[in-house]
Structures are given as structure tokens and as C-alpha cells.
Amino acid sequence: EMVERVAKASGLKKVPKAMISYLGIPNAFAYGNFLSGYKVAVTRGLIENLPREEVEAVVAHEIGHIKHRDVEVMMIISILPALIYWLGRILMYSGFFSSGRSRDSRSTPVLAFLVGMVLIIISFLSNLIVLYISRLREYYADSNSVLTLSEGGRNLQRALARILVMSGAVSRSRARDISSATKLKALLISDPELGIGSIRTYDIDEVVEWIKSQKKISPLEIFSTHPDPAKRLRFIDRLEQETTKTKYTLLRV
């Protein structure tokens, strides 16, 4: 019922199938394609630990991925770095093992080896671009919660904060759940490895404000599939402010 309501509010013609994953950590993901049908999955940990309005905001985020066709986009662009990498490896190995066979044309194996090295470097750089696009698509999906639901932005912030806190706690007690989720982390609403280790308050709004106040952004974010949590929550704030200004301007007109 929730998935159907949010899907219609988001403008989807076909309602994704609702699924439940029995992972203990709180999280969610969207998968599928236009041929087999789309699915929105929420984990048992999410349903059991988040209020209904926050679960709804998470569902709106995942439906945003489907609306923007992120599943297909990320699958297609992720193939290119892998193809370049394997082509580079083939050329490197062929150049290396052929170098001692033909003394008359040594330049050809050396050239193949060098081209292979260049292709592997290109594959690494192109993979960074893929990760950047993945982080960008997370922002786009977040915007669907803000633009579709009443109080969607605030509820999504609270949901993300709870997921971060609980993922940090789970990482110490349920290593198996974290290991399973990490294999799927490109699909998840939040990277389970980014959990908050300890927090002094149990007030979720204070947790949200504490996360937003973190100014130091790790340079390792360029290797992440998800945006830095502080940047992400501040983005939701800015989007809500812009949306409110737009609505106010339209009312005045």
C-alpha cells in the first residue's frame, strides 16, 4: 500500500513490487528492469526500527531511483571500466609473454604492454567517474522524497541518521549482516560501512544536526558509492529551502 501510494505520487505508471529482505541492518534498495519489472526492497531491520513516516521517506528515495532509471544507468556505465581493464590486462600479458619470442619485432610486444598499462590506468580513472555518478544519483533520489512527500526531506534526514547510528552499532555485533550488505552497497540507500560508532544523544533531531555540523569531508569519498552523510543532509536542507521559496513565489503570483 505504501509503495503503491508513493509510486503514484512520484508519477510512475507501473507500481514496483514491494519486497522484504531479512537482513538485520536497517536499509533499503531498488532493483530490476523494465523487462522483468522493478522491485523496492526494505530490510527487516528498517521496518522494525524506523517510524512509518521515515520508512515512507526511504521508499520514496528508492522509487526515485526507479523513476530516474538509475538501475539501468549504473549497470551500463559500470560495464565500460571493466571492459577497458580486461582489454588492458590482455594486452599487457600478450606483450609481456611475446617479448622474448620475436627478436626481429620487439617493438610490437613493448607497444602492446605499454598500451595495456595505459588502458588499466584509464579504467581506474573511469571507475572514479562511475563512482561520482553513483553519488550524484543518490542526491537525485533524495530529491524525490523532498518533492513528493509532505515533510519528506526532514523524515529522510531522520531515517538516514537512524540508519547511520544503527549500522555503526550493528557493525560491532552482526558482522555477517554487514558483510552481506556490503556486497550490495551500491544499491543501498546508505553505505553500511559509514555507520556512526558512538553518539552521546538519543534525540534523533540532535543526531541529524550533529551529522550536518561535521565539516571535515574525507578525501576517500571519491572511492565511495554514496555521498558523505554530512553533505547529503545539508543538500536536503538546501533543496527544501529552494522548494519552499518556489512554492511561496507561486502563491504570491
Short mmCIF file of N, CA and C in Angstrom, two decimals, residues 1 9 13 15 28 36 46 55 60 68 89 92 94 98 101 104 112 126 129 135 150 163 168 184 199:
data_model
loop_
_atom_site.label_atom_id
_atom_site.label_comp_id
_atom_site.label_asym_id
_atom_site.label_seq_id
_atom_site.Cartn_x
_atom_site.Cartn_y
_atom_site.Cartn_z
N GLU A 1 0.83 -1.21 0.00
CA GLU A 1 0.00 0.00 0.00
C GLU A 1 0.87 1.26 0.00
N ALA A 9 2.35 8.97 -6.47
CA ALA A 9 2.69 10.36 -6.19
C ALA A 9 3.95 10.79 -6.94
N LYS A 13 3.95 4.98 -13.77
CA LYS A 13 2.76 4.34 -14.34
C LYS A 13 2.58 2.92 -13.79
N VAL A 15 3.48 0.25 -10.77
CA VAL A 15 3.88 0.23 -9.36
C VAL A 15 4.91 -0.87 -9.14
N ALA A 28 17.62 -0.23 2.57
CA ALA A 28 16.64 -0.46 1.51
C ALA A 28 17.35 -0.36 0.17
N SER A 36 11.74 -7.30 -16.62
CA SER A 36 11.33 -8.20 -15.53
C SER A 36 10.48 -7.50 -14.48
N LEU A 46 14.98 -2.26 8.97
CA LEU A 46 14.40 -0.94 8.71
C LEU A 46 12.96 -0.88 9.22
N VAL A 55 10.09 5.37 7.13
CA VAL A 55 10.12 4.27 6.16
C VAL A 55 9.56 4.75 4.82
N ALA A 60 10.31 6.42 -0.84
CA ALA A 60 10.28 7.47 -1.88
C ALA A 60 11.66 7.65 -2.51
N HIS A 68 14.20 7.62 -12.11
CA HIS A 68 15.32 8.16 -12.88
C HIS A 68 16.10 7.09 -13.64
N ARG A 89 44.61 -5.70 -19.50
CA ARG A 89 45.32 -6.87 -18.97
C ARG A 89 45.73 -7.82 -20.09
N MET A 92 48.68 -6.32 -21.88
CA MET A 92 49.89 -6.37 -21.06
C MET A 92 50.48 -7.78 -21.04
N SER A 94 49.92 -10.25 -23.18
CA SER A 94 50.37 -10.66 -24.51
C SER A 94 51.70 -10.00 -24.86
N SER A 98 55.13 -12.21 -25.15
CA SER A 98 55.58 -12.26 -26.54
C SER A 98 56.93 -11.59 -26.74
N ARG A 101 59.87 -13.93 -27.68
CA ARG A 101 59.71 -14.88 -28.79
C ARG A 101 60.21 -14.33 -30.12
N ASP A 104 63.03 -10.03 -33.89
CA ASP A 104 63.03 -9.10 -35.02
C ASP A 104 62.03 -7.97 -34.84
N ALA A 112 52.42 -3.12 -27.13
CA ALA A 112 51.21 -3.75 -26.59
C ALA A 112 51.19 -3.66 -25.06
N SER A 126 38.21 5.98 -15.07
CA SER A 126 36.81 5.91 -15.48
C SER A 126 35.94 5.32 -14.38
N ILE A 129 34.90 8.04 -12.17
CA ILE A 129 33.78 8.78 -12.76
C ILE A 129 32.47 8.05 -12.49
N ARG A 135 27.23 8.66 -6.74
CA ARG A 135 26.93 9.60 -5.65
C ARG A 135 25.92 10.65 -6.11
N SER A 150 5.02 15.19 1.97
CA SER A 150 4.97 16.27 2.96
C SER A 150 5.95 15.93 4.08
N ILE A 163 19.72 5.15 10.37
CA ILE A 163 20.43 4.07 9.66
C ILE A 163 21.93 4.13 9.97
N GLY A 168 26.31 1.55 12.66
CA GLY A 168 27.50 1.58 13.50
C GLY A 168 27.42 0.58 14.63
N LEU A 184 26.15 -5.50 -1.56
CA LEU A 184 25.07 -4.83 -2.28
C LEU A 184 25.12 -3.31 -2.12
N ILE A 199 27.46 7.85 19.76
CA ILE A 199 26.76 9.13 19.79
C ILE A 199 26.27 9.37 21.22
#
